[in-house]
CSV table of C-alpha atoms in Angstrom, one decimal:
chain,number,residue,atom,x,y,z
A,600,MET,CA,-6.2,-7.0,-20.9
A,601,THR,CA,-7.8,-3.6,-21.1
A,602,PRO,CA,-7.8,-1.2,-18.1
A,603,ARG,CA,-11.5,-2.0,-17.5
A,604,GLU,CA,-10.8,-5.7,-17.5
A,605,LEU,CA,-7.9,-5.3,-15.1
A,606,LEU,CA,-10.0,-3.3,-12.8
A,607,GLN,CA,-12.9,-5.8,-13.1
A,608,HIS,CA,-10.4,-8.5,-12.1
A,609,ALA,CA,-9.6,-6.6,-8.9
A,610,LEU,CA,-13.3,-6.1,-8.2
A,611,THR,CA,-13.9,-9.9,-8.8
A,612,LEU,CA,-11.2,-10.7,-6.3
A,613,SER,CA,-12.7,-8.4,-3.7
A,614,VAL,CA,-16.1,-10.1,-4.0
A,615,GLN,CA,-14.8,-13.7,-4.2
A,616,LYS,CA,-12.3,-13.5,-1.4
A,617,SER,CA,-14.6,-11.6,1.0
A,618,ALA,CA,-17.5,-13.9,0.5
A,619,SER,CA,-16.3,-16.2,3.3
A,620,GLY,CA,-16.3,-13.3,5.7
A,621,GLU,CA,-12.6,-14.0,6.5
A,622,ASN,CA,-11.2,-11.3,4.3
A,623,GLY,CA,-12.1,-7.6,3.8
A,624,PRO,CA,-13.9,-6.6,0.6
A,625,PHE,CA,-10.8,-5.4,-1.3
A,626,GLY,CA,-8.8,-6.7,-4.3
A,627,ALA,CA,-5.9,-5.5,-6.3
A,628,VAL,CA,-3.7,-6.4,-9.3
A,629,VAL,CA,-0.4,-5.1,-10.5
A,630,ALA,CA,-0.1,-5.1,-14.3
A,631,ARG,CA,2.4,-4.1,-17.0
A,632,GLY,CA,1.4,-3.7,-20.6
A,633,GLY,CA,-2.0,-5.2,-19.9
A,634,GLU,CA,-0.6,-8.4,-18.4
A,635,ILE,CA,-1.3,-9.3,-14.7
A,636,ILE,CA,2.0,-9.7,-12.8
A,637,SER,CA,0.4,-10.2,-9.4
A,638,GLU,CA,-2.9,-10.1,-7.6
A,639,GLY,CA,-3.8,-9.6,-4.0
A,640,TRP,CA,-6.8,-9.4,-1.7
A,641,ASN,CA,-7.3,-8.2,1.8
A,642,GLN,CA,-6.0,-10.8,4.3
A,643,VAL,CA,-5.9,-8.6,7.5
A,644,THR,CA,-8.0,-10.8,9.7
A,645,GLN,CA,-7.0,-14.1,8.1
A,646,LEU,CA,-3.2,-13.4,8.7
A,647,HIS,CA,-3.7,-11.3,11.8
A,648,ASP,CA,-1.6,-8.6,10.0
A,649,PRO,CA,-2.9,-5.0,9.8
A,650,THR,CA,-0.7,-4.4,6.8
A,651,ALA,CA,-2.1,-7.3,4.7
A,652,HIS,CA,-4.2,-5.0,2.5
A,653,ALA,CA,-4.9,-6.1,-1.1
A,654,GLU,CA,-2.6,-3.5,-2.6
A,655,ILE,CA,0.3,-4.4,-0.2
A,656,VAL,CA,-0.1,-8.1,-1.0
A,657,ALA,CA,-0.1,-7.4,-4.7
A,658,ILE,CA,2.9,-5.1,-4.5
A,659,ARG,CA,4.9,-7.5,-2.4
A,660,GLU,CA,4.2,-10.4,-4.9
A,661,ALA,CA,5.0,-8.2,-8.0
A,662,CYS,CA,8.3,-7.1,-6.4
A,663,ARG,CA,9.2,-10.7,-5.6
A,664,LYS,CA,8.3,-11.9,-9.1
A,665,LEU,CA,10.2,-9.1,-10.8
A,666,GLY,CA,13.2,-9.3,-8.4
A,667,SER,CA,13.1,-5.5,-7.6
A,668,PRO,CA,11.6,-3.2,-5.0
A,669,HIS,CA,10.6,-0.9,-7.9
A,670,LEU,CA,7.7,-1.4,-10.2
A,671,HIS,CA,8.4,1.1,-13.0
A,672,GLY,CA,6.2,0.6,-16.0
A,673,CYS,CA,3.5,-1.0,-13.9
A,674,LEU,CA,0.0,0.1,-12.8
A,675,LEU,CA,-2.0,-1.0,-9.8
A,676,TYR,CA,-5.7,-1.7,-10.2
A,677,ALA,CA,-7.6,-1.6,-7.0
A,678,SER,CA,-11.2,-2.2,-6.1
A,679,CYS,CA,-11.1,0.8,-3.8
A,680,GLU,CA,-9.2,4.1,-3.4
A,681,PRO,CA,-6.0,3.2,-1.6
A,682,CYS,CA,-5.7,4.0,2.1
A,683,PRO,CA,-2.8,6.1,3.3
A,684,MET,CA,-0.6,3.1,4.0
A,685,CYS,CA,-1.2,1.6,0.5
A,686,LEU,CA,-0.8,4.9,-1.2
A,687,ALA,CA,2.6,5.3,0.5
A,688,ALA,CA,3.6,1.8,-0.7
A,689,ILE,CA,2.5,2.7,-4.2
A,690,TYR,CA,4.9,5.7,-4.1
A,691,TRP,CA,7.7,3.6,-2.5
A,692,ALA,CA,7.3,0.9,-5.2
A,693,HIS,CA,7.5,3.6,-7.9
A,694,LEU,CA,4.4,2.4,-9.7
A,695,ASP,CA,3.4,4.5,-12.7
A,696,GLY,CA,-0.1,5.0,-11.3
A,697,VAL,CA,-3.2,3.6,-9.7
A,698,VAL,CA,-6.7,2.9,-11.1
A,699,TYR,CA,-9.5,2.4,-8.6
A,700,ALA,CA,-13.2,1.8,-8.5
A,701,ASN,CA,-14.8,2.6,-5.1
A,702,SER,CA,-14.0,5.9,-3.3
A,703,SER,CA,-12.8,6.4,0.3
A,704,GLN,CA,-16.3,7.8,1.0
A,705,GLU,CA,-17.9,4.6,-0.2
A,706,ALA,CA,-15.5,2.6,1.9
A,707,GLN,CA,-16.3,4.8,4.9
A,708,ARG,CA,-20.1,4.0,4.5
A,709,ALA,CA,-19.1,0.3,4.6
A,710,GLY,CA,-17.3,0.8,7.9
A,711,PHE,CA,-13.7,1.4,6.7
A,712,ASP,CA,-12.7,4.9,7.9
A,713,ASP,CA,-9.5,5.6,5.8
A,714,LEU,CA,-10.6,9.3,5.7
A,715,ARG,CA,-9.8,9.6,9.5
A,716,ILE,CA,-6.2,8.7,8.8
A,717,TYR,CA,-6.0,11.0,5.8
A,718,ARG,CA,-7.3,13.8,8.1
A,719,GLU,CA,-4.8,12.9,10.8
A,720,LEU,CA,-1.9,13.1,8.4
A,721,THR,CA,-2.6,16.7,7.6
A,722,LEU,CA,-2.1,17.7,11.3
A,723,ASP,CA,1.1,18.5,13.1
A,724,TRP,CA,2.2,15.8,15.6
A,725,PRO,CA,0.9,17.7,18.7
A,726,GLU,CA,-2.6,17.8,17.2
A,727,ARG,CA,-2.8,14.1,16.2
A,728,ALA,CA,-4.7,11.5,18.2
A,729,LEU,CA,-1.6,9.3,18.1
A,730,LYS,CA,1.0,10.7,20.4
A,731,ALA,CA,4.6,10.6,19.4
A,732,GLU,CA,7.7,11.8,21.1
A,733,ARG,CA,11.2,12.3,19.7
A,734,LEU,CA,13.9,11.1,22.1
A,735,VAL,CA,17.3,12.4,21.0
A,736,ILE,CA,20.1,9.9,21.4
A,737,ASP,CA,23.7,10.8,20.5
A,738,THR,CA,24.2,7.5,18.5
A,739,ALA,CA,21.0,7.7,16.6
A,740,ALA,CA,22.6,8.9,13.3
A,741,GLU,CA,25.3,6.2,13.2
A,742,ALA,CA,23.3,4.0,10.9
A,743,PHE,CA,22.9,6.8,8.4
A,744,ARG,CA,26.6,7.6,8.6
A,745,ALA,CA,27.5,3.9,8.0
A,746,TRP,CA,25.0,3.7,5.1
A,747,SER,CA,26.4,6.9,3.4
A,748,ALA,CA,30.0,5.7,3.9
A,749,ASN,CA,29.4,2.2,2.4
A,750,PRO,CA,30.5,2.1,-1.2
A,751,ASN,CA,28.7,-1.2,-1.7
A,752,ARG,CA,25.3,0.0,-0.5
A,753,VAL,CA,22.3,-0.9,-2.8
A,754,GLU,CA,20.4,2.4,-3.4
A,755,TYR,CA,16.7,2.3,-3.4
């Protein structure tokens, strides 16, 4: 499939799966060499899971199918510019890139305000709407020491 066909497939998923009103208007596919490995669509309200975005669903399925947490050599095609969570997952999965159709501004006009989160992430913790506090505990670094000392650890 061509990049245009792969992106059109993601757009078709976004329309088909949101027609019932149960799922948000987002679709995604992970492809390698023009071949679809996985597809996903927004299932946030259906699964009661705020992380069940189309991109996350497609990445999880592609990783499962390929038996790896890394998707080197793959591209993600998304009906919309990825939100900050999905963008982070794209980086963590080591995808080669992302191709998207709708922009964050278009998503915002439809009621999805990813731009608010993007803006928040540029702020230092004290300036963010979400409050966070670091509580220092002496044993906090034990897991990191155990990980580093384990010769059988699986790097990712």
